[in-house]
PDB file of C-alpha atoms and ligand atoms in Angstrom:
ATOM      1  CA  UNK T   1     109.613  37.433  92.313  1.00 64.00           C
ATOM      2  CA  UNK T   2     110.123  37.270  96.030  1.00 88.00           C
ATOM      3  CA  UNK T   3     111.238  40.128  98.207  1.00 96.00           C
ATOM      4  CA  UNK T   4     114.260  39.204 100.273  1.00 97.00           C
ATOM      5  CA  UNK T   5     114.162  39.574 104.074  1.00 97.00           C
ATOM      6  CA  UNK T   6     116.130  42.610 105.261  1.00 97.00           C
ATOM      7  CA  UNK T   7     118.771  42.176 107.948  1.00 97.00           C
ATOM      8  CA  UNK T   8     118.930  45.011 110.432  1.00 97.00           C
ATOM      9  CA  UNK T   9     121.673  46.237 112.761  1.00 97.00           C
ATOM     10  CA  UNK T  10     123.132  44.603 114.857  1.00 97.00           C
ATOM     11  CA  UNK T  11     122.737  41.373 112.832  1.00 97.00           C
ATOM     12  CA  UNK T  12     126.259  39.851 112.811  1.00 97.00           C
ATOM     13  CA  UNK T  13     126.196  39.185 109.042  1.00 97.00           C
ATOM     14  CA  UNK T  14     126.481  42.958 108.545  1.00 98.00           C
ATOM     15  CA  UNK T  15     129.947  42.827 110.126  1.00 98.00           C
ATOM     16  CA  UNK T  16     131.204  39.944 107.993  1.00 98.00           C
ATOM     17  CA  UNK T  17     133.393  40.348 104.944  1.00 98.00           C
ATOM     18  CA  UNK T  18     131.371  38.872 102.088  1.00 98.00           C
ATOM     19  CA  UNK T  19     132.541  35.795 100.200  1.00 98.00           C
ATOM     20  CA  UNK T  20     133.957  36.191  96.680  1.00 98.00           C
ATOM     21  CA  UNK T  21     131.297  35.484  94.057  1.00 98.00           C
ATOM     22  CA  UNK T  22     131.832  32.735  91.507  1.00 98.00           C
ATOM     23  CA  UNK T  23     131.003  34.537  88.245  1.00 97.00           C
ATOM     24  CA  UNK T  24     129.601  31.310  86.825  1.00 96.00           C
ATOM     25  CA  UNK T  25     127.147  30.800  89.694  1.00 96.00           C
ATOM     26  CA  UNK T  26     123.853  30.100  87.864  1.00 97.00           C
ATOM     27  CA  UNK T  27     121.827  31.622  90.727  1.00 97.00           C
ATOM     28  CA  UNK T  28     123.254  35.104  90.116  1.00 98.00           C
ATOM     29  CA  UNK T  29     120.654  36.521  87.665  1.00 97.00           C
ATOM     30  CA  UNK T  30     117.785  35.506  89.953  1.00 98.00           C
ATOM     31  CA  UNK T  31     119.499  36.842  93.066  1.00 98.00           C
ATOM     32  CA  UNK T  32     120.267  40.171  91.354  1.00 98.00           C
ATOM     33  CA  UNK T  33     116.654  40.480  90.154  1.00 97.00           C
ATOM     34  CA  UNK T  34     115.341  39.863  93.666  1.00 98.00           C
ATOM     35  CA  UNK T  35     117.855  42.305  95.152  1.00 98.00           C
ATOM     36  CA  UNK T  36     116.736  45.096  92.799  1.00 97.00           C
ATOM     37  CA  UNK T  37     113.099  44.367  93.596  1.00 97.00           C
ATOM     38  CA  UNK T  38     113.802  44.412  97.339  1.00 98.00           C
ATOM     39  CA  UNK T  39     115.811  47.644  97.037  1.00 97.00           C
ATOM     40  CA  UNK T  40     113.007  49.434  95.141  1.00 96.00           C
ATOM     41  CA  UNK T  41     110.435  48.112  97.600  1.00 96.00           C
ATOM     42  CA  UNK T  42     112.489  49.552 100.480  1.00 96.00           C
ATOM     43  CA  UNK T  43     112.999  52.842  98.575  1.00 96.00           C
ATOM     44  CA  UNK T  44     116.772  52.469  98.721  1.00 96.00           C
ATOM     45  CA  UNK T  45     119.392  53.497  96.157  1.00 97.00           C
ATOM     46  CA  UNK T  46     121.676  50.567  96.934  1.00 98.00           C
ATOM     47  CA  UNK T  47     121.609  47.126  98.491  1.00 98.00           C
ATOM     48  CA  UNK T  48     124.434  44.762  99.421  1.00 98.00           C
ATOM     49  CA  UNK T  49     123.876  40.997  99.462  1.00 98.00           C
ATOM     50  CA  UNK T  50     124.721  40.621 103.155  1.00 98.00           C
ATOM     51  CA  UNK T  51     121.893  43.068 103.951  1.00 98.00           C
ATOM     52  CA  UNK T  52     119.502  40.353 102.762  1.00 98.00           C
ATOM     53  CA  UNK T  53     121.369  37.534 104.482  1.00 98.00           C
ATOM     54  CA  UNK T  54     123.413  36.357 101.490  1.00 98.00           C
ATOM     55  CA  UNK T  55     127.146  35.841 102.032  1.00 98.00           C
ATOM     56  CA  UNK T  56     128.110  37.078  98.556  1.00 98.00           C
ATOM     57  CA  UNK T  57     130.401  39.917  97.452  1.00 98.00           C
ATOM     58  CA  UNK T  58     127.635  41.496  95.394  1.00 98.00           C
ATOM     59  CA  UNK T  59     125.670  44.741  95.485  1.00 98.00           C
ATOM     60  CA  UNK T  60     123.132  46.561  93.340  1.00 98.00           C
ATOM     61  CA  UNK T  61     122.713  50.329  92.951  1.00 98.00           C
ATOM     62  CA  UNK T  62     120.193  52.551  91.206  1.00 98.00           C
ATOM     63  CA  UNK T  63     120.225  56.245  92.075  1.00 95.00           C
ATOM     64  CA  UNK T  64     117.328  56.925  89.690  1.00 94.00           C
ATOM     65  CA  UNK T  65     114.752  55.085  91.802  1.00 87.00           C
ATOM     66  CA  UNK T  66     113.961  52.767  88.880  1.00 89.00           C
ATOM     67  CA  UNK T  67     113.239  55.599  86.392  1.00 91.00           C
ATOM     68  CA  UNK T  68     116.342  55.087  84.287  1.00 92.00           C
ATOM     69  CA  UNK T  69     117.256  51.567  83.215  1.00 89.00           C
ATOM     70  CA  UNK T  70     120.807  52.734  82.430  1.00 90.00           C
ATOM     71  CA  UNK T  71     121.293  53.774  86.061  1.00 93.00           C
ATOM     72  CA  UNK T  72     121.081  50.157  87.232  1.00 96.00           C
ATOM     73  CA  UNK T  73     124.463  48.919  88.389  1.00 98.00           C
ATOM     74  CA  UNK T  74     125.351  45.356  89.327  1.00 98.00           C
ATOM     75  CA  UNK T  75     128.595  45.221  91.287  1.00 98.00           C
ATOM     76  CA  UNK T  76     130.104  41.769  91.575  1.00 98.00           C
ATOM     77  CA  UNK T  77     133.353  41.456  93.580  1.00 98.00           C
ATOM     78  CA  UNK T  78     133.787  45.264  93.550  1.00 98.00           C
ATOM     79  CA  UNK T  79     137.034  47.013  94.490  1.00 98.00           C
ATOM     80  CA  UNK T  80     137.407  50.718  95.272  1.00 98.00           C
ATOM     81  CA  UNK T  81     140.387  51.877  93.210  1.00 98.00           C
ATOM     82  CA  UNK T  82     140.486  55.436  94.509  1.00 98.00           C
ATOM     83  CA  UNK T  83     138.551  58.112  96.324  1.00 98.00           C
ATOM     84  CA  UNK T  84     139.152  61.857  96.276  1.00 98.00           C
ATOM     85  CA  UNK T  85     137.993  64.894  98.206  1.00 98.00           C
ATOM     86  CA  UNK T  86     135.834  64.817 101.306  1.00 97.00           C
ATOM     87  CA  UNK T  87     132.150  65.496 101.883  1.00 97.00           C
ATOM     88  CA  UNK T  88     130.071  65.370 105.039  1.00 97.00           C
ATOM     89  CA  UNK T  89     126.468  64.632 104.208  1.00 96.00           C
ATOM     90  CA  UNK T  90     123.304  63.148 105.587  1.00 96.00           C
ATOM     91  CA  UNK T  91     123.191  59.395 105.070  1.00 97.00           C
ATOM     92  CA  UNK T  92     120.943  56.481 105.922  1.00 97.00           C
ATOM     93  CA  UNK T  93     120.958  52.715 105.469  1.00 98.00           C
ATOM     94  CA  UNK T  94     118.232  50.130 104.884  1.00 98.00           C
ATOM     95  CA  UNK T  95     119.733  48.078 107.720  1.00 98.00           C
ATOM     96  CA  UNK T  96     119.157  51.002 110.134  1.00 98.00           C
ATOM     97  CA  UNK T  97     115.465  51.866 109.704  1.00 96.00           C
ATOM     98  CA  UNK T  98     114.686  55.425 110.716  1.00 94.00           C
ATOM     99  CA  UNK T  99     118.302  56.421 111.401  1.00 96.00           C
ATOM    100  CA  UNK T 100     119.922  59.333 109.562  1.00 97.00           C
ATOM    101  CA  UNK T 101     123.312  60.803 110.377  1.00 97.00           C
ATOM    102  CA  UNK T 102     126.116  62.868 108.889  1.00 97.00           C
ATOM    103  CA  UNK T 103     128.814  60.638 107.402  1.00 97.00           C
ATOM    104  CA  UNK T 104     132.204  61.646 106.029  1.00 97.00           C
ATOM    105  CA  UNK T 105     132.934  60.209 102.581  1.00 97.00           C
ATOM    106  CA  UNK T 106     135.114  60.697  99.555  1.00 98.00           C
ATOM    107  CA  UNK T 107     133.576  63.247  97.220  1.00 98.00           C
ATOM    108  CA  UNK T 108     134.468  61.132  94.203  1.00 98.00           C
ATOM    109  CA  UNK T 109     135.381  57.524  93.741  1.00 98.00           C
ATOM    110  CA  UNK T 110     136.355  54.989  91.141  1.00 98.00           C
ATOM    111  CA  UNK T 111     135.313  51.367  91.471  1.00 98.00           C
ATOM    112  CA  UNK T 112     136.079  48.268  89.453  1.00 98.00           C
ATOM    113  CA  UNK T 113     133.611  45.385  89.427  1.00 98.00           C
ATOM    114  CA  UNK T 114     132.202  42.608  87.294  1.00 98.00           C
ATOM    115  CA  UNK T 115     128.760  42.697  85.698  1.00 97.00           C
ATOM    116  CA  UNK T 116     126.300  39.811  85.318  1.00 96.00           C
ATOM    117  CA  UNK T 117     127.889  38.791  82.015  1.00 96.00           C
ATOM    118  CA  UNK T 118     131.188  38.339  83.839  1.00 96.00           C
ATOM    119  CA  UNK T 119     132.819  41.400  82.240  1.00 98.00           C
ATOM    120  CA  UNK T 120     135.052  43.690  84.305  1.00 98.00           C
ATOM    121  CA  UNK T 121     134.127  47.381  84.168  1.00 98.00           C
ATOM    122  CA  UNK T 122     134.985  50.604  85.957  1.00 98.00           C
ATOM    123  CA  UNK T 123     132.674  53.297  87.178  1.00 98.00           C
ATOM    124  CA  UNK T 124     133.823  56.752  88.231  1.00 98.00           C
ATOM    125  CA  UNK T 125     131.390  59.013  90.002  1.00 97.00           C
ATOM    126  CA  UNK T 126     130.712  62.015  92.206  1.00 97.00           C
ATOM    127  CA  UNK T 127     127.594  63.072  94.070  1.00 96.00           C
ATOM    128  CA  UNK T 128     124.991  60.554  95.183  1.00 96.00           C
ATOM    129  CA  UNK T 129     126.430  57.722  93.090  1.00 97.00           C
ATOM    130  CA  UNK T 130     129.879  58.170  94.680  1.00 98.00           C
ATOM    131  CA  UNK T 131     128.261  57.947  98.091  1.00 97.00           C
ATOM    132  CA  UNK T 132     126.249  54.855  97.144  1.00 98.00           C
ATOM    133  CA  UNK T 133     129.315  53.133  95.686  1.00 98.00           C
ATOM    134  CA  UNK T 134     131.298  53.715  98.874  1.00 98.00           C
ATOM    135  CA  UNK T 135     128.381  52.753 101.104  1.00 98.00           C
ATOM    136  CA  UNK T 136     127.715  49.447  99.296  1.00 98.00           C
ATOM    137  CA  UNK T 137     131.352  48.394  98.826  1.00 98.00           C
ATOM    138  CA  UNK T 138     131.801  49.099 102.532  1.00 98.00           C
ATOM    139  CA  UNK T 139     128.924  46.758 103.384  1.00 98.00           C
ATOM    140  CA  UNK T 140     130.682  43.944 101.543  1.00 98.00           C
ATOM    141  CA  UNK T 141     133.763  44.504 103.720  1.00 98.00           C
ATOM    142  CA  UNK T 142     131.664  44.353 106.892  1.00 98.00           C
ATOM    143  CA  UNK T 143     131.808  48.129 107.351  1.00 98.00           C
ATOM    144  CA  UNK T 144     128.783  50.280 108.086  1.00 98.00           C
ATOM    145  CA  UNK T 145     127.932  53.950 107.627  1.00 98.00           C
ATOM    146  CA  UNK T 146     128.026  54.437 111.399  1.00 98.00           C
ATOM    147  CA  UNK T 147     131.800  53.852 111.123  1.00 98.00           C
ATOM    148  CA  UNK T 148     132.076  57.077 109.097  1.00 97.00           C
ATOM    149  CA  UNK T 149     130.058  59.475 111.226  1.00 98.00           C
ATOM    150  CA  UNK T 150     131.332  62.841 112.334  1.00 96.00           C
ATOM    151  CA  UNK T 151     131.944  62.983 116.086  1.00 95.00           C
ATOM    152  CA  UNK T 152     128.876  65.135 116.705  1.00 96.00           C
ATOM    153  CA  UNK T 153     126.668  62.892 114.610  1.00 96.00           C
ATOM    154  CA  UNK T 154     127.976  59.752 116.293  1.00 96.00           C
ATOM    155  CA  UNK T 155     127.170  61.217 119.697  1.00 96.00           C
ATOM    156  CA  UNK T 156     123.695  62.157 118.498  1.00 96.00           C
ATOM    157  CA  UNK T 157     122.797  58.612 117.389  1.00 97.00           C
ATOM    158  CA  UNK T 158     124.554  56.679 120.183  1.00 97.00           C
ATOM    159  CA  UNK T 159     121.353  56.259 122.207  1.00 97.00           C
ATOM    160  CA  UNK T 160     119.381  55.015 119.215  1.00 96.00           C
ATOM    161  CA  UNK T 161     122.112  52.465 118.354  1.00 97.00           C
ATOM    162  CA  UNK T 162     122.095  51.166 121.926  1.00 97.00           C
ATOM    163  CA  UNK T 163     118.323  50.837 121.725  1.00 96.00           C
ATOM    164  CA  UNK T 164     118.564  48.872 118.458  1.00 96.00           C
ATOM    165  CA  UNK T 165     121.008  46.450 120.111  1.00 95.00           C
ATOM    166  CA  UNK T 166     118.733  46.101 123.113  1.00 95.00           C
ATOM    167  CA  UNK T 167     115.663  45.491 120.938  1.00 93.00           C
ATOM    168  CA  UNK T 168     117.507  42.763 119.027  1.00 92.00           C
ATOM    169  CA  UNK T 169     118.800  40.958 122.124  1.00 88.00           C
ATOM    170  CA  UNK T 170     117.052  37.675 122.914  1.00 83.00           C
ATOM    171  CA  UNK T 171     114.184  38.304 125.312  1.00 74.00           C
ATOM    172  CA  UNK T 172     114.642  36.818 128.745  1.00 67.00           C
ATOM    173  CA  UNK T 173     112.129  34.118 129.336  1.00 64.00           C
ATOM    174  CA  UNK T 174     110.115  34.171 132.530  1.00 63.00           C
ATOM    175  CA  UNK T 175     110.560  30.433 132.815  1.00 63.00           C
ATOM    176  CA  UNK T 176     113.536  29.191 134.820  1.00 62.00           C
ATOM    177  CA  UNK T 177     115.182  26.094 133.438  1.00 58.00           C
TER     178      UNK T 177
HETATM  179 ZN1   ZN J   1     123.502  50.370 103.959  1.00 81.90          ZN
END
């Protein structure tokens, strides 16, 4: 099973709203399998399809690190129904290697999505799972965790974000054409 290539900030696909998934798309089981494998390989607890270059409204989550099969969540066309409370906690993202910052999130959330069998389900969570659900559903709307940083945290990572943009910019060629 192949690992999928990670897209890093500021790749424009990370700012795109992902396309609605056709629940009958026969590629879905294979894509989901590869996304889980890529997520475990990267030591993440969640991965959205656009983070691996796929324009699909689809994410996977596993807060158990692969230890608990029941913790595996496939979120197809997910919708956040409600969030409650507020927490400010350290957060990172596989599309921002090496960057950690304090993000403000709902303490709890409730999400509706479809699973691989095409069945609608709801998941309600607090703690790490609530954070992962908000983080991944955000990705699929083109939103990133840096949009949720506290003012102090945003200021602290501003230089690093600028550097990431600079590193990704096309290198100027020495040749004049
Ligand atoms: Zn992320």
